[in-house]
Amino acid sequence: MDDIQFVEIFRKTEIRNMINNFLSEEAVWESISEFVDSNGKSMACQGKSSIKFKGEIILNESYSSFGEKTLTNDYEIRIVSENRYSYTSMNPVIGVQTGFFDINQNTIYSKFSIKESELNGYEIIRRIEDTCYANGALYNGNELINTWSATLHKV
């Protein structure tokens, strides 16, 4: 994709979305999440995501804190088309995550896998004004590891 195509797609996406989804603008989001393992045990956590634009790349620098433990997940996101983005993320616990964000107005559908493993999953992030609601699941092959739900508030 050359620079002119990128700018044209980005402008169309920006106009179409008009700050409708989680990745539409540079912002900081505070989150409250609940993770539930396959046995039903739940764990609450708090976190933060920082969305930044750096040239043709969208960065999502995020973390979640589970008591004294903090996990980071830093995404490098590239626009593939008007409503599809690809991404790579480094998660020190599970490894390099690759996937796609398919965007439909205020909702992002994410499908991902973890390199050199059978780990995979999905996440759906829906934005309503300055609040996002996320739900997702992580699998090892077809076996559920955990699910999560989160509420993110723009600060």
One Martini backbone bead per residue (centre of mass of N, CA, C, O) as a GRO file, in nm:
protein
  155
    1MET     BB    1   0.095   0.038   0.025
    2ASP     BB    2   0.064   0.353  -0.034
    3ASP     BB    3   0.039   0.667   0.091
    4ILE     BB    4  -0.221   0.750  -0.059
    5GLN     BB    5  -0.392   0.505   0.020
    6PHE     BB    6  -0.369   0.535   0.323
    7VAL     BB    7  -0.494   0.818   0.350
    8GLU     BB    8  -0.763   0.748   0.218
    9ILE     BB    9  -0.848   0.524   0.415
   10PHE     BB   10  -0.818   0.684   0.676
   11ARG     BB   11  -1.024   0.907   0.607
   12LYS     BB   12  -1.266   0.724   0.564
   13THR     BB   13  -1.255   0.599   0.843
   14GLU     BB   14  -1.274   0.859   1.007
   15ILE     BB   15  -1.545   0.955   0.891
   16ARG     BB   16  -1.715   0.700   0.944
   17ASN     BB   17  -1.650   0.682   1.261
   18MET     BB   18  -1.639   0.938   1.430
   19ILE     BB   19  -1.564   0.833   1.710
   20ASN     BB   20  -1.685   0.509   1.750
   21ASN     BB   21  -1.417   0.366   1.840
   22PHE     BB   22  -1.144   0.258   2.016
   23LEU     BB   23  -0.944   0.348   1.746
   24SER     BB   24  -1.034   0.659   1.655
   25GLU     BB   25  -0.849   0.772   1.898
   26GLU     BB   26  -0.666   0.945   2.102
   27ALA     BB   27  -0.635   0.764   2.419
   28VAL     BB   28  -0.737   0.705   2.756
   29TRP     BB   29  -0.802   0.389   2.930
   30GLU     BB   30  -0.994   0.263   3.186
   31SER     BB   31  -1.005  -0.059   3.360
   32ILE     BB   32  -1.251  -0.320   3.429
   33SER     BB   33  -1.205  -0.666   3.514
   34GLU     BB   34  -1.298  -1.016   3.427
   35PHE     BB   35  -1.172  -1.335   3.497
   36VAL     BB   36  -1.257  -1.671   3.369
   37ASP     BB   37  -1.220  -1.984   3.412
   38SER     BB   38  -1.306  -2.315   3.326
   39ASN     BB   39  -1.403  -2.346   3.651
   40GLY     BB   40  -1.516  -2.037   3.746
   41LYS     BB   41  -1.283  -1.871   3.827
   42SER     BB   42  -1.235  -1.545   3.953
   43MET     BB   43  -1.076  -1.226   3.837
   44ALA     BB   44  -0.980  -0.915   3.923
   45CYS     BB   45  -0.911  -0.605   3.732
   46GLN     BB   46  -0.683  -0.344   3.640
   47GLY     BB   47  -0.640  -0.074   3.386
   48LYS     BB   48  -0.467   0.034   3.076
   49SER     BB   49  -0.512   0.234   2.772
   50SER     BB   50  -0.303   0.355   2.495
   51ILE     BB   51  -0.379   0.560   2.224
   52LYS     BB   52  -0.166   0.587   1.929
   53PHE     BB   53  -0.027   0.789   1.670
   54LYS     BB   54   0.229   0.661   1.420
   55GLY     BB   55   0.159   0.740   1.146
   56GLU     BB   56   0.059   0.424   1.017
   57ILE     BB   57   0.039   0.368   1.327
   58ILE     BB   58  -0.120   0.192   1.589
   59LEU     BB   59  -0.113   0.226   1.940
   60ASN     BB   60  -0.141  -0.021   2.217
   61GLU     BB   61  -0.087   0.051   2.552
   62SER     BB   62  -0.110  -0.214   2.793
   63TYR     BB   63  -0.266  -0.300   3.119
   64SER     BB   64  -0.288  -0.545   3.393
   65SER     BB   65  -0.403  -0.578   3.735
   66PHE     BB   66  -0.333  -0.850   3.978
   67GLY     BB   67  -0.267  -0.701   4.219
   68GLU     BB   68   0.081  -0.749   4.202
   69LYS     BB   69   0.019  -0.813   3.907
   70THR     BB   70   0.157  -0.727   3.575
   71LEU     BB   71   0.023  -0.699   3.245
   72THR     BB   72   0.131  -0.677   2.916
   73ASN     BB   73   0.001  -0.518   2.595
   74ASP     BB   74   0.153  -0.445   2.283
   75TYR     BB   75   0.032  -0.275   2.003
   76GLU     BB   76   0.056  -0.312   1.639
   77ILE     BB   77  -0.127  -0.121   1.401
   78ARG     BB   78  -0.274  -0.188   1.073
   79ILE     BB   79  -0.402  -0.076   0.780
   80VAL     BB   80  -0.578  -0.255   0.526
   81SER     BB   81  -0.866  -0.126   0.548
   82GLU     BB   82  -1.143   0.040   0.628
   83ASN     BB   83  -1.243  -0.246   0.817
   84ARG     BB   84  -0.925  -0.347   0.842
   85TYR     BB   85  -0.695  -0.474   1.081
   86SER     BB   86  -0.367  -0.535   1.180
   87TYR     BB   87  -0.176  -0.734   1.432
   88THR     BB   88   0.076  -0.695   1.690
   89SER     BB   89   0.166  -0.862   2.004
   90MET     BB   90   0.326  -0.825   2.321
   91ASN     BB   91   0.324  -1.103   2.552
   92PRO     BB   92   0.513  -1.219   2.813
   93VAL     BB   93   0.332  -1.479   2.878
   94ILE     BB   94   0.222  -1.591   2.571
   95GLY     BB   95   0.332  -1.390   2.347
   96VAL     BB   96   0.289  -1.364   2.011
   97GLN     BB   97   0.036  -1.169   1.871
   98THR     BB   98  -0.202  -1.230   1.606
   99GLY     BB   99  -0.430  -1.020   1.397
  100PHE     BB  100  -0.772  -0.895   1.372
  101PHE     BB  101  -0.969  -0.605   1.287
  102ASP     BB  102  -1.316  -0.580   1.266
  103ILE     BB  103  -1.514  -0.306   1.146
  104ASN     BB  104  -1.844  -0.190   1.286
  105GLN     BB  105  -1.842   0.101   1.362
  106ASN     BB  106  -1.858   0.053   1.719
  107THR     BB  107  -1.729  -0.236   1.636
  108ILE     BB  108  -1.488  -0.484   1.742
  109TYR     BB  109  -1.342  -0.765   1.578
  110SER     BB  110  -1.136  -1.021   1.724
  111LYS     BB  111  -0.872  -1.228   1.589
  112PHE     BB  112  -0.642  -1.474   1.738
  113SER     BB  113  -0.291  -1.568   1.775
  114ILE     BB  114  -0.018  -1.772   1.892
  115LYS     BB  115   0.285  -1.813   1.843
  116GLU     BB  116   0.395  -2.134   1.871
  117SER     BB  117   0.084  -2.227   1.909
  118GLU     BB  118  -0.270  -2.304   2.008
  119LEU     BB  119  -0.336  -2.027   2.071
  120ASN     BB  120  -0.664  -1.862   2.091
  121GLY     BB  121  -0.905  -1.593   1.987
  122TYR     BB  122  -1.137  -1.340   2.113
  123GLU     BB  123  -1.284  -1.003   2.055
  124ILE     BB  124  -1.530  -0.762   2.177
  125ILE     BB  125  -1.571  -0.405   2.098
  126ARG     BB  126  -1.792  -0.166   2.244
  127ARG     BB  127  -1.901   0.165   2.169
  128ILE     BB  128  -2.034   0.418   2.409
  129GLU     BB  129  -1.905   0.684   2.373
  130ASP     BB  130  -1.687   0.679   2.671
  131THR     BB  131  -1.754   0.359   2.641
  132CYS     BB  132  -1.631   0.025   2.679
  133TYR     BB  133  -1.712  -0.316   2.571
  134ALA     BB  134  -1.567  -0.632   2.668
  135ASN     BB  135  -1.529  -0.960   2.504
  136GLY     BB  136  -1.367  -1.284   2.573
  137ALA     BB  137  -1.137  -1.556   2.451
  138LEU     BB  138  -0.930  -1.838   2.549
  139TYR     BB  139  -0.745  -2.092   2.368
  140ASN     BB  140  -0.648  -2.444   2.342
  141GLY     BB  141  -0.750  -2.474   2.067
  142ASN     BB  142  -1.068  -2.598   2.191
  143GLU     BB  143  -0.978  -2.514   2.481
  144LEU     BB  144  -1.076  -2.352   2.748
  145ILE     BB  145  -0.932  -2.108   2.960
  146ASN     BB  146  -1.073  -1.809   2.917
  147THR     BB  147  -1.259  -1.531   3.018
  148TRP     BB  148  -1.383  -1.188   2.944
  149SER     BB  149  -1.457  -0.870   3.102
  150ALA     BB  150  -1.498  -0.515   3.011
  151THR     BB  151  -1.456  -0.174   3.128
  152LEU     BB  152  -1.408   0.134   2.949
  153HIS     BB  153  -1.277   0.460   3.035
  154LYS     BB  154  -1.246   0.769   2.940
  155VAL     BB  155  -0.985   1.025   3.044
   0.00000   0.00000   0.00000
